[in-house]
Tab-separated table of C-alpha atoms in Angstrom:
chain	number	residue	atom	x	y	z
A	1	UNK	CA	-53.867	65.935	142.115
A	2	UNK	CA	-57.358	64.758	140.542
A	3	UNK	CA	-60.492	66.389	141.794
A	4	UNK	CA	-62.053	64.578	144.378
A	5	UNK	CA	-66.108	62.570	143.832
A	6	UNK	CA	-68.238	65.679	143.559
A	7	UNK	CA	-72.187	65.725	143.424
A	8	UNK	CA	-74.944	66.114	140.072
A	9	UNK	CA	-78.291	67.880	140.389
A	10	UNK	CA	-80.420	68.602	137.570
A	11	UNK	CA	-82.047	72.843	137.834
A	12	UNK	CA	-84.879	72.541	136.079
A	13	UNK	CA	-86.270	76.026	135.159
A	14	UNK	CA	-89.976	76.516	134.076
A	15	UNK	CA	-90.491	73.396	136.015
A	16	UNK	CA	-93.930	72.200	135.057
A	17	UNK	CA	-94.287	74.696	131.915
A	18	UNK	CA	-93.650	74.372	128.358
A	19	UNK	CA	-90.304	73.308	126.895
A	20	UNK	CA	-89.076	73.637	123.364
A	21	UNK	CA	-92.234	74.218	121.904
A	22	UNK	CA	-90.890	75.871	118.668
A	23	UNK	CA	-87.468	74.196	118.567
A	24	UNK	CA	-85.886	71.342	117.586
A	25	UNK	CA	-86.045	67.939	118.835
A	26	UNK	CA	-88.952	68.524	121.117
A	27	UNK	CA	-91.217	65.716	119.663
A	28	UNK	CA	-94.667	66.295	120.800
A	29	UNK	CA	-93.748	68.031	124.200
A	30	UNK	CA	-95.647	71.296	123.216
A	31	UNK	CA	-98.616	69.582	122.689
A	32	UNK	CA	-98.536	67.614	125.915
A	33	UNK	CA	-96.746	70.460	127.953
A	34	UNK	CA	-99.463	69.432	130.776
A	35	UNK	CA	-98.979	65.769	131.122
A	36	UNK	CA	-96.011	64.620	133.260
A	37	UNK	CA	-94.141	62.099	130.804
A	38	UNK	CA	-91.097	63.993	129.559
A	39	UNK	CA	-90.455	65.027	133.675
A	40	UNK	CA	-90.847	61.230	134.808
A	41	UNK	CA	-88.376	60.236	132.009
A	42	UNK	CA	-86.161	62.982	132.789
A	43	UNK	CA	-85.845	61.511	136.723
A	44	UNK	CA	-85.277	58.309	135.335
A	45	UNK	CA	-82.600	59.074	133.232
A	46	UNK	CA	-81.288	61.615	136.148
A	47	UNK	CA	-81.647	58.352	137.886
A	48	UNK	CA	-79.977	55.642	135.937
A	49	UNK	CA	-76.805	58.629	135.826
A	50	UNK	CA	-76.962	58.723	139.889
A	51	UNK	CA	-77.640	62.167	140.032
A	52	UNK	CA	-78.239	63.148	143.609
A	53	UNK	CA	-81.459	65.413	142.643
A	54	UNK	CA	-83.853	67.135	140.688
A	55	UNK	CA	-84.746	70.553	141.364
A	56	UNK	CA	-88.454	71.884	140.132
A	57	UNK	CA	-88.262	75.796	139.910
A	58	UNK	CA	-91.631	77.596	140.149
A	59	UNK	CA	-92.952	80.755	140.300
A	60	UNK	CA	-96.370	82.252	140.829
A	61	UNK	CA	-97.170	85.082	138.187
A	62	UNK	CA	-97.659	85.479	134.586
A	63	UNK	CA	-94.887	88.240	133.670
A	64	UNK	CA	-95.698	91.867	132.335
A	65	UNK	CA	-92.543	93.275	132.878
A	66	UNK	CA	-91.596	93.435	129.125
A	67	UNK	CA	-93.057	96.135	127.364
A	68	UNK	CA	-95.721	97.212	130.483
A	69	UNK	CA	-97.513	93.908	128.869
A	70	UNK	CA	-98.368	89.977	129.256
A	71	UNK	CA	-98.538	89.886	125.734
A	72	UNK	CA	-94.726	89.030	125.201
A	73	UNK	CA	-94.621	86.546	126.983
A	74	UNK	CA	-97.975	84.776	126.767
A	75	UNK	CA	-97.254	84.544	122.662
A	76	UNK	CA	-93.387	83.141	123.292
A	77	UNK	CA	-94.801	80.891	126.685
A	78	UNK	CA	-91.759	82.216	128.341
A	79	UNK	CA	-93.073	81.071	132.361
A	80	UNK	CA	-96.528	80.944	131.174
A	81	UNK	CA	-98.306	78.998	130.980
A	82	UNK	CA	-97.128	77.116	134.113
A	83	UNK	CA	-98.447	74.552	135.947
A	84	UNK	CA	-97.891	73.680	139.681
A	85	UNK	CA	-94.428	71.428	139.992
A	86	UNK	CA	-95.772	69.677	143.640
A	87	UNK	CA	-98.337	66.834	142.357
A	88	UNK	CA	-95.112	65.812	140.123
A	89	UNK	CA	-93.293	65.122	142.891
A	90	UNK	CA	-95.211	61.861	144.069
A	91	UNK	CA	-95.352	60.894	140.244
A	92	UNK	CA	-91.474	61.030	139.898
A	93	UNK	CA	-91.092	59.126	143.473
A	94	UNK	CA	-93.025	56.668	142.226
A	95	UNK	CA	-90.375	55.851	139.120
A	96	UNK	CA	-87.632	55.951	140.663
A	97	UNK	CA	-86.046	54.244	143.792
A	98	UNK	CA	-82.890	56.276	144.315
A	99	UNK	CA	-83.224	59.889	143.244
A	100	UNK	CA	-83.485	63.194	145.140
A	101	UNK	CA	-86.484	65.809	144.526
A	102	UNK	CA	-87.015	68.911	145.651
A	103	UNK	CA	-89.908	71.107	145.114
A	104	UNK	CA	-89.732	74.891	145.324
A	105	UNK	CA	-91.747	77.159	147.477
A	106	UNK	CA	-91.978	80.696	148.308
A	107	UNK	CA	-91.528	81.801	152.373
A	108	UNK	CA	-92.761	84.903	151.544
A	109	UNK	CA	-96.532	83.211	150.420
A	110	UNK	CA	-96.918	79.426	151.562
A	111	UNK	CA	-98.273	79.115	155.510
A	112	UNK	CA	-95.403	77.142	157.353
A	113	UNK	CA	-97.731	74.663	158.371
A	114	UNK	CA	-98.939	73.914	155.199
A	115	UNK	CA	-95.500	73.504	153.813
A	116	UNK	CA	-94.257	71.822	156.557
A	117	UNK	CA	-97.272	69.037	156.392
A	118	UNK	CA	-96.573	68.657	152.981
A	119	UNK	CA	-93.045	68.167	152.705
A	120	UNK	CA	-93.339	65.929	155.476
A	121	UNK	CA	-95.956	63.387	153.581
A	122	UNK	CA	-94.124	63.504	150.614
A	123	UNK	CA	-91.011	62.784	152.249
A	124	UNK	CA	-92.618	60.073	154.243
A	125	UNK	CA	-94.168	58.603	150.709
A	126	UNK	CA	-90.997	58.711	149.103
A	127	UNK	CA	-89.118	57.166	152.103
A	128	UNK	CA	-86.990	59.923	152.680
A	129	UNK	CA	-86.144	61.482	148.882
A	130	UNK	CA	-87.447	64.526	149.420
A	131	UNK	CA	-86.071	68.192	149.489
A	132	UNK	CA	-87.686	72.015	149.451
A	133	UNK	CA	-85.736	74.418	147.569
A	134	UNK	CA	-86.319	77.783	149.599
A	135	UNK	CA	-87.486	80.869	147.629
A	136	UNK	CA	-88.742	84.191	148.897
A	137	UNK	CA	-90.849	85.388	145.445
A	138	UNK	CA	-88.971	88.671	144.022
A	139	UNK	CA	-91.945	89.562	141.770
A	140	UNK	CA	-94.339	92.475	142.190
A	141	UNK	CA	-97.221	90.513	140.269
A	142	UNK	CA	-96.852	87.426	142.582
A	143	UNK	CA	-97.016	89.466	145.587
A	144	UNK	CA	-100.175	91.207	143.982
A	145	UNK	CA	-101.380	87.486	143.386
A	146	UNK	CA	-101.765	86.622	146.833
A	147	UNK	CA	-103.082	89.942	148.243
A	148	UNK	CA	-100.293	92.349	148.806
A	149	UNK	CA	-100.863	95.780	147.076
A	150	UNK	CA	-96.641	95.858	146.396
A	151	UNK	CA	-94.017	93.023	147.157
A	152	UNK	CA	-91.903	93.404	150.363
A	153	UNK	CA	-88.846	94.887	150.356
A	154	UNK	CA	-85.880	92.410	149.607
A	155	UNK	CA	-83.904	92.386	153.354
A	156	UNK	CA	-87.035	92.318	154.699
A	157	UNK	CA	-88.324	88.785	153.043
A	158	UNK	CA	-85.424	87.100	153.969
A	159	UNK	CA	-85.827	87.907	157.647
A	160	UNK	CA	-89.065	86.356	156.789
A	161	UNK	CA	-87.617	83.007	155.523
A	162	UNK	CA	-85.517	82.638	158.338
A	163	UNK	CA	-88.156	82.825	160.674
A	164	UNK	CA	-89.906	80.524	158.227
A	165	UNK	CA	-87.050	77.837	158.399
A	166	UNK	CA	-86.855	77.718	161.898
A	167	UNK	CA	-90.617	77.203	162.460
A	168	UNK	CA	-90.920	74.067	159.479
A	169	UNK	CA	-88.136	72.588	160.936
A	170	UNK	CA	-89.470	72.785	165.257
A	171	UNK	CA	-92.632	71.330	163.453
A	172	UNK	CA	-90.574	68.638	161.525
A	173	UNK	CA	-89.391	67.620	164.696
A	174	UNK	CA	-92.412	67.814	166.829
A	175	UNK	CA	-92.705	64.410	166.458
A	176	UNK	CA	-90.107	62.082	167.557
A	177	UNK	CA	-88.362	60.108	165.371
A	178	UNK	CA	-89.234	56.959	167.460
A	179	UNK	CA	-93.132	58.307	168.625
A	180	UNK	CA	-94.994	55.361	166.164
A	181	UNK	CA	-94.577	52.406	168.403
A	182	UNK	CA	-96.936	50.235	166.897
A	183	UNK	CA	-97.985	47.889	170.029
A	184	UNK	CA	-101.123	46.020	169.275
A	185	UNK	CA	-100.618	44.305	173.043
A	186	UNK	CA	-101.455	47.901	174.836
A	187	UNK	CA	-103.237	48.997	171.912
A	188	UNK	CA	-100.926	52.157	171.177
A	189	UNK	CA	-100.188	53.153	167.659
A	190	UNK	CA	-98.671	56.691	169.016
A	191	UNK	CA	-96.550	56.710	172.315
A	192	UNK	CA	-98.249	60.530	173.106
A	193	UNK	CA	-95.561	61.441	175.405
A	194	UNK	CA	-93.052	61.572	172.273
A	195	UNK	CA	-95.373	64.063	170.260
A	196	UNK	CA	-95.303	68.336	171.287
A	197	UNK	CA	-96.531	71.181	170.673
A	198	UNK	CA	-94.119	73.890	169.428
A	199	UNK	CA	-95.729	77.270	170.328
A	200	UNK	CA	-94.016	79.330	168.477
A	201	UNK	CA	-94.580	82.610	168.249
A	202	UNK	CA	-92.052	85.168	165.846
A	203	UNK	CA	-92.113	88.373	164.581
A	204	UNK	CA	-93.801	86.805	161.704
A	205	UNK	CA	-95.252	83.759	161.958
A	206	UNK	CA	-96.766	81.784	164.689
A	207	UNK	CA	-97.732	77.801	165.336
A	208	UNK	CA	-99.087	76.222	167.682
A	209	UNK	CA	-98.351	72.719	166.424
A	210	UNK	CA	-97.235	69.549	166.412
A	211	UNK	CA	-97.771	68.776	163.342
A	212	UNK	CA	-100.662	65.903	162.864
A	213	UNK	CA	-98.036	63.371	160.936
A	214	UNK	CA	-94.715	61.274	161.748
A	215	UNK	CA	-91.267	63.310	161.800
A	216	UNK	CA	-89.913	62.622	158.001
A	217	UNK	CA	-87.732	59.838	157.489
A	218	UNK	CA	-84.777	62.255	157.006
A	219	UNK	CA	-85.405	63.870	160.318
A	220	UNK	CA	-85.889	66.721	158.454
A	221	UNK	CA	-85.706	67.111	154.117
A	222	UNK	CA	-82.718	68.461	152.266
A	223	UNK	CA	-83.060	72.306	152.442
A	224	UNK	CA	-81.801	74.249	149.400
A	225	UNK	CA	-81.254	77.808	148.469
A	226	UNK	CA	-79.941	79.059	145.629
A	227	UNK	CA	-80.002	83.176	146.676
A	228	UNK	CA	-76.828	84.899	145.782
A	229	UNK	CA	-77.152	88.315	147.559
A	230	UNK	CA	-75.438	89.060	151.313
A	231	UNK	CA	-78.933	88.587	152.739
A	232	UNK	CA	-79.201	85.140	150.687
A	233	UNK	CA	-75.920	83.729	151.878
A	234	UNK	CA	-76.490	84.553	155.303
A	235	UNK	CA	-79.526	82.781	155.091
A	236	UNK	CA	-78.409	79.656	153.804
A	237	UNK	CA	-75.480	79.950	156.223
A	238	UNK	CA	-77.739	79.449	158.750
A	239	UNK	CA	-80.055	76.482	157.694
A	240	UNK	CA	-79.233	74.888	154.165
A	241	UNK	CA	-77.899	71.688	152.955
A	242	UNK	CA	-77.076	72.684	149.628
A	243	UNK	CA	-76.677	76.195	148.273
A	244	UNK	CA	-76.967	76.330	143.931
A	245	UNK	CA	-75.127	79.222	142.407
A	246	UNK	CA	-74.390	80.541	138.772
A	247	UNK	CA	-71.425	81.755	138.470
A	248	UNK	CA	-69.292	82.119	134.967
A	249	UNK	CA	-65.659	81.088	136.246
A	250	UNK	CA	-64.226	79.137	137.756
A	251	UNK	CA	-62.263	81.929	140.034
A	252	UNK	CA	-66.070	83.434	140.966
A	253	UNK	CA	-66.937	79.713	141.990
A	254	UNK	CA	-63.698	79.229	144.440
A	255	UNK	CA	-64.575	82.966	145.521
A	256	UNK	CA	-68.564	81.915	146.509
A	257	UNK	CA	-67.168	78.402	147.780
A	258	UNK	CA	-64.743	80.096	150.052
A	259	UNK	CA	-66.976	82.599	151.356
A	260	UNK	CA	-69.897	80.242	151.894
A	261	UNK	CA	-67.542	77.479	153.888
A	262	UNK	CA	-66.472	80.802	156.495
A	263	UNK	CA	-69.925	81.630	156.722
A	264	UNK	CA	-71.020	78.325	157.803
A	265	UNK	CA	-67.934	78.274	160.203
A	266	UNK	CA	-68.750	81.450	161.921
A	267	UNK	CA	-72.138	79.852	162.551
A	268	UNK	CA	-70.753	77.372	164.384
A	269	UNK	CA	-71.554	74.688	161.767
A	270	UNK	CA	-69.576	71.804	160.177
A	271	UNK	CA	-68.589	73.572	156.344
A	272	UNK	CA	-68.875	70.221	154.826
A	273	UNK	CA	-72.522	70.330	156.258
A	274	UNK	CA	-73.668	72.221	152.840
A	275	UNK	CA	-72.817	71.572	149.745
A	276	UNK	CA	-72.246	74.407	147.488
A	277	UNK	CA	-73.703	73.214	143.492
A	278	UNK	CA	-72.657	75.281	140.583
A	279	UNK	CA	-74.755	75.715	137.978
A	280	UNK	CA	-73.741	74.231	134.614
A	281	UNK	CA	-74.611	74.115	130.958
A	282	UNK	CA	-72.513	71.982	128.797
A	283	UNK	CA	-72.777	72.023	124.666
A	284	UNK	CA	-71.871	68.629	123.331
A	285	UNK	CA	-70.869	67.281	120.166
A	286	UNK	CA	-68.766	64.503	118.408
A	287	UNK	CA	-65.946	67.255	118.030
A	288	UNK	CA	-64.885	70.290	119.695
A	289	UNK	CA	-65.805	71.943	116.268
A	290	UNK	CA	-69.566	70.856	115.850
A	291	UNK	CA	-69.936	71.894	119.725
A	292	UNK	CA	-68.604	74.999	119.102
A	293	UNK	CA	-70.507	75.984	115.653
A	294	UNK	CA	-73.905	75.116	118.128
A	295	UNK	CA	-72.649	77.275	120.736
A	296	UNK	CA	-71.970	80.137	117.941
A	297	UNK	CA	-75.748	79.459	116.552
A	298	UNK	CA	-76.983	79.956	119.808
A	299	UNK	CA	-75.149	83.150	120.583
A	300	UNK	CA	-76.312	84.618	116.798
A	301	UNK	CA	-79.657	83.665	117.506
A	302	UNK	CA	-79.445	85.322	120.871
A	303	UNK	CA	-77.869	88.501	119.498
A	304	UNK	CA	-80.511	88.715	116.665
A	305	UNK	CA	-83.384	88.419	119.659
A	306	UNK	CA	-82.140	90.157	122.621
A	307	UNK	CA	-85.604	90.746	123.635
A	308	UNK	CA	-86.135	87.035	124.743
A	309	UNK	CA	-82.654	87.115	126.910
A	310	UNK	CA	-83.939	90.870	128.516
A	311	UNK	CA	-87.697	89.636	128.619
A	312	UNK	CA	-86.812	86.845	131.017
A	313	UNK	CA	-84.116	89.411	132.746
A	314	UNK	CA	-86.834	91.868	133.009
A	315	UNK	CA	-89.037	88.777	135.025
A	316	UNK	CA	-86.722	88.088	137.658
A	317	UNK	CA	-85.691	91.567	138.183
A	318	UNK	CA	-88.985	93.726	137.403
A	319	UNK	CA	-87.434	95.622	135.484
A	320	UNK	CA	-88.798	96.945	131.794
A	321	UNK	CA	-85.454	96.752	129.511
A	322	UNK	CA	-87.500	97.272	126.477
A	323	UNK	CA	-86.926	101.166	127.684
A	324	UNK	CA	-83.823	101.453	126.977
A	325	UNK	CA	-81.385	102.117	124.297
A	326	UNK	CA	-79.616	98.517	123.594
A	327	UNK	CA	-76.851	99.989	122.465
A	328	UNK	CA	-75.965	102.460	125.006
A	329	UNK	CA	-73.637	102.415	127.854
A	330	UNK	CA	-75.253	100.138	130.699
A	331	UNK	CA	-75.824	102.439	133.668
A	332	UNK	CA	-75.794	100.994	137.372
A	333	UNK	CA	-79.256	99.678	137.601
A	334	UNK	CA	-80.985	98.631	140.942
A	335	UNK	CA	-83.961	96.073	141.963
A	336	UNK	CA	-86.026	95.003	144.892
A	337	UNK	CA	-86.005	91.779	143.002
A	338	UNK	CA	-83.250	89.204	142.418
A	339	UNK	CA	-80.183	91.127	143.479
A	340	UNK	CA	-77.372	88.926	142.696
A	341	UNK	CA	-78.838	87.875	139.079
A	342	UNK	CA	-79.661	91.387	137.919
A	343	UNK	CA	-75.556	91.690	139.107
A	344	UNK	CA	-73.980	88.698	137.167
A	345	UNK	CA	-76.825	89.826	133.690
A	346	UNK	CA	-75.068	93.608	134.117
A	347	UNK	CA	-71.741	91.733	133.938
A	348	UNK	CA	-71.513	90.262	130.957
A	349	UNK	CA	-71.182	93.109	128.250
A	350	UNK	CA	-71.167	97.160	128.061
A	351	UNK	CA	-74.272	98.027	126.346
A	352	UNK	CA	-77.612	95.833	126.942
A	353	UNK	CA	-77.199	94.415	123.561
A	354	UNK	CA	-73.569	92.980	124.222
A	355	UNK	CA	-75.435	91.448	127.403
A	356	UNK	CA	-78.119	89.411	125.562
A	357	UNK	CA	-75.538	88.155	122.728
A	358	UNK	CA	-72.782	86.979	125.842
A	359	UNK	CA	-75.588	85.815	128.288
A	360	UNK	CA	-74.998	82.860	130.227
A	361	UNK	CA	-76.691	81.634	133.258
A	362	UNK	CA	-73.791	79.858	135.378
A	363	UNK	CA	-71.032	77.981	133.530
A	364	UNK	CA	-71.858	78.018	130.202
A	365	UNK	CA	-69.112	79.199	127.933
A	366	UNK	CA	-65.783	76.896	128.622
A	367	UNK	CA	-68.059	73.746	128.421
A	368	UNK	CA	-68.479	72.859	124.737
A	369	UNK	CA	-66.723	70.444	123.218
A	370	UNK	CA	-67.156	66.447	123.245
A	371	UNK	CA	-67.840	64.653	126.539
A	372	UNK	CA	-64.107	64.243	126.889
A	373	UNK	CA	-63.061	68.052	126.819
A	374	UNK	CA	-66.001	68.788	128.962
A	375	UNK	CA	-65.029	66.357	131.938
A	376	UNK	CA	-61.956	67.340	131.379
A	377	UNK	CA	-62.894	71.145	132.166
A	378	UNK	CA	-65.422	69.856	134.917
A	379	UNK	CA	-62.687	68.018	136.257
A	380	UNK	CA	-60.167	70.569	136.583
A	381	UNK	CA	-62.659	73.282	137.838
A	382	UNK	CA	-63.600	70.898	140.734
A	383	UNK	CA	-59.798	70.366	141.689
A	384	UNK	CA	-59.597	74.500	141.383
A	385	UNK	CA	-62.308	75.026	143.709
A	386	UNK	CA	-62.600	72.485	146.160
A	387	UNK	CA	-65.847	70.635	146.038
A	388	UNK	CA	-68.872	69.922	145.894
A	389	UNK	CA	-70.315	69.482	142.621
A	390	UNK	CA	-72.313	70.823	139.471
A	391	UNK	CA	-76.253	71.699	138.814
A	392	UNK	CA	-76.739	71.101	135.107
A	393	UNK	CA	-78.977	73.225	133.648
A	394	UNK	CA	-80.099	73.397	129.833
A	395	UNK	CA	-82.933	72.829	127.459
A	396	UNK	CA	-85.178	70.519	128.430
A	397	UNK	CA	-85.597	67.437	125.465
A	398	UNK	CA	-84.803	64.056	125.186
A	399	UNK	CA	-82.014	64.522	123.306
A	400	UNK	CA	-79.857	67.471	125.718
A	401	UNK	CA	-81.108	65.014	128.611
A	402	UNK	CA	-79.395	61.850	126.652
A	403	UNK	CA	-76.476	63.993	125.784
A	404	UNK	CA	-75.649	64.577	129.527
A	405	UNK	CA	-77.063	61.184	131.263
A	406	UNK	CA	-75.700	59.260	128.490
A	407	UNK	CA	-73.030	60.565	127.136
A	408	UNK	CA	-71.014	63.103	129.375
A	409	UNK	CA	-71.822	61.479	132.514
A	410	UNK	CA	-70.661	57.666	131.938
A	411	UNK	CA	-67.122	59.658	131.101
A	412	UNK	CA	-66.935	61.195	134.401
A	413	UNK	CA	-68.049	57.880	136.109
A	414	UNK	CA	-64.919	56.415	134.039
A	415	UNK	CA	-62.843	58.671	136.155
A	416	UNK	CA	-64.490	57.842	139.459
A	417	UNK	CA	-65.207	61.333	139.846
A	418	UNK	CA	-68.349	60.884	140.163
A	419	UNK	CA	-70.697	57.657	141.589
A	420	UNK	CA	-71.933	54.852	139.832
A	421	UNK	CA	-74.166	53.453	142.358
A	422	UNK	CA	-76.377	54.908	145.367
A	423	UNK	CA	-75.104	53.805	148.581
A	424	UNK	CA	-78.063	54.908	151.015
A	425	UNK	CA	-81.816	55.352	150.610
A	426	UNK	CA	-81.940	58.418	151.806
A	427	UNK	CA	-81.428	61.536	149.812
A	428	UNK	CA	-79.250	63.844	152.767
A	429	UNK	CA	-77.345	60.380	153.356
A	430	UNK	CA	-76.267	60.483	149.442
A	431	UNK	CA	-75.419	63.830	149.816
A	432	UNK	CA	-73.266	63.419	152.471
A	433	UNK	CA	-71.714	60.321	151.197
A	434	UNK	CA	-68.407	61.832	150.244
């Protein structure tokens, strides 16, 4: 039986940062890292593919974690510099018509008010293509950046994003979706009896509300989460429309699928009411053999510079791997950061080194070969676990962005397995198209 229509998204990590400056096919990008063109053409070629979304990853630190330094990673720009991914997100509305975008922020930093008033306009602006990808910060430094002497402990932040959730969306819905009447005969613009105040007060947050602009066109934006830890899926169990993961196989993805759709069920919600995206990082070429000779150069390169792989580890997890022996038996290792990443890095070899040479972030290795091998392997990995769709995920330059938008994805629109035209104007209506 052929897999049924699944959904795209684009992860972009480093967001608003620098891409490619010292590699190949990356034009002039280094030099204008800070201008927005290469993200605007990247939504419009996302766009002219149907993707559902882009996704902006940020994060709010410059990493020392490397070495007990900055230096690393200031010299290599690997997350810094960095700018802020939210004033792209009008740009990119702006040149497109169709296409999904959602903005990161951090629960454990942003006021919900703020957030909520500025997903809101944005939303409203875009006329309801807007989404906020949910992130509760896992780095010491950022907490340190915004007053906190240490970051909080893990369990603890995500009790604060719940809270967080439910208090942006009471606010999102403080105004009713009908409230802006418009009547120049009695001279009301606002009906006031369809606009309230929340008055919430939690544990860790309180609002008095409404907010002071119309309920988003979407009734309320695409929520996302991409958290992989028990705390994480129970969190997106409860409020999220789409849940990313990186996984390596295609049994792990059935296994997160499964255990995602029961947790939504024993929340009392609908399991097709969020879609679970799987990250994905496909090496094209014109044969299997030229894809696979690139995917060997980029393994050699990463086995002859683990430091770059364990330097970006060593970010998300706060955790200084240049202390250890690369070549000795990996010993369980624990983190008050990212949880399920520092789980799926420890995975993939025996001794650090092994790690670095055979990293992959999601599903990277059975995806190289020419478009047709590689929607053949998408293809049969959907059918295997069930739905809903694929995150790609890769170097950001015109010519990986052409490879996908251009090349793989007009094959998998061949096969109908994936759209060729938007049928709604609203992002959460494309999402739940099929």
């Amino acid at each position: 039986m052929a897999a049924s229509r699944f959904h795209l998204g684009w992860f972009l990590g480093n967001s608003f940062g620098v891409h490619g400056w010292n590699q190949p096919w990356s034009g002039i990008d280094a030099r204008e890292w800070a201008q927005p063109d290469l993200h605007v053409e990247l939504a419009k070629a996302l766009e002219r593919a149907c993707f559902d979304c882009l996704l902006l990853e940020d994060s709010l630190f410059v990493p020392d974690n490397y070495g007990g330094s900055m230096d690393f990673y200031l010299e290599r720009a690997l997350r810094a510099p960095k700018n802020d991914p939210l004033p792209l997100v009008p740009l990119i509305a702006q040149a497109t018509k169709h296409l999904g975008i959602v903005p990161t922020i951090s629960t454990s930093f942003y006021p919900p008010f703020l957030l909520a008033r500025l997903i809101a306009t944005l939303d409203l602006m875009s006329k309801g293509r807007v989404g906020c990808n949910f992130v509760t910060s896992t780095a010491e430094r950022a907490a340190q950046n915004f007053g906190l002497d240490a970051h909080l402990e893990h369990d603890l932040r995500y009790e604060m994003a719940d809270e967080f959730v439910e208090l942006a969306t009471q606010l999102w819905s403080s105004w009713e979706a009908d409230a802006i009447v418009m009547d120049e005969t009695s001279g009301t613009f606002v009906d006031p009896a369809k606009v309230h105040a929340v008055d919430f007060k939690g544990r860790f947050f309180s609002s008095r509300g409404p907010l002071n602009t119309a309920q988003p066109p979407q009734g309320r934006p695409v929520l996302v989460q991409a958290g992989g830890s028990p705390q994480g899926k129970a969190f997106a169990a409860r409020h999220m429309d789409i849940v990313i993961a990186a996984l390596g196989t295609v049994a792990e993805m059935k296994a997160f699928r499964d255990d995602m759709r029961a947790r939504l069920s024993a929340r009392g919600r609908d399991p097709d009411s969020c879609k679970v995206l799987f990250v994905v990082t496909p090496t094209l070429g014109e044969t299997n053999a030229e894809a696979e000779e690139r995917v060997r150069r980029r393994q050699a390169q990463r086995a002859t510079a683990p430091e770059i792989t364990l330097a970006m580890m060593g970010s998300l997890t706060d955790i200084d791997f240049s202390t250890f022996d690369l070549d000795a038996p990996l010993a369980e290792l624990t983190t008050n950061g990212q949880q399920g990443t520092l789980k799926r890095f420890l995975a993939q070899g025996r001794t650090l080194r092994e790690v670095a040479s055979n990293y992959s972030f999601g599903f990277e290795h059975p995806v190289a070969g020419t478009v047709q091998r590689v929607a053949d392997v998408m293809e049969e990995a959907m059918e295997q676990v069930g739905g809903d769709g694929f995150m790609f995920n890769g170097p950001l330059s015109r010519r990986y962005v052409a490879e996908i938008t251009d090349g793989l994805v007009p094959e998998l629109q061949r096969r109908g397995l994936v759209r060729t035209a938007y049928a709604h104007a609203h992002f959460r209506d494309n999402l739940f198209a099929f």
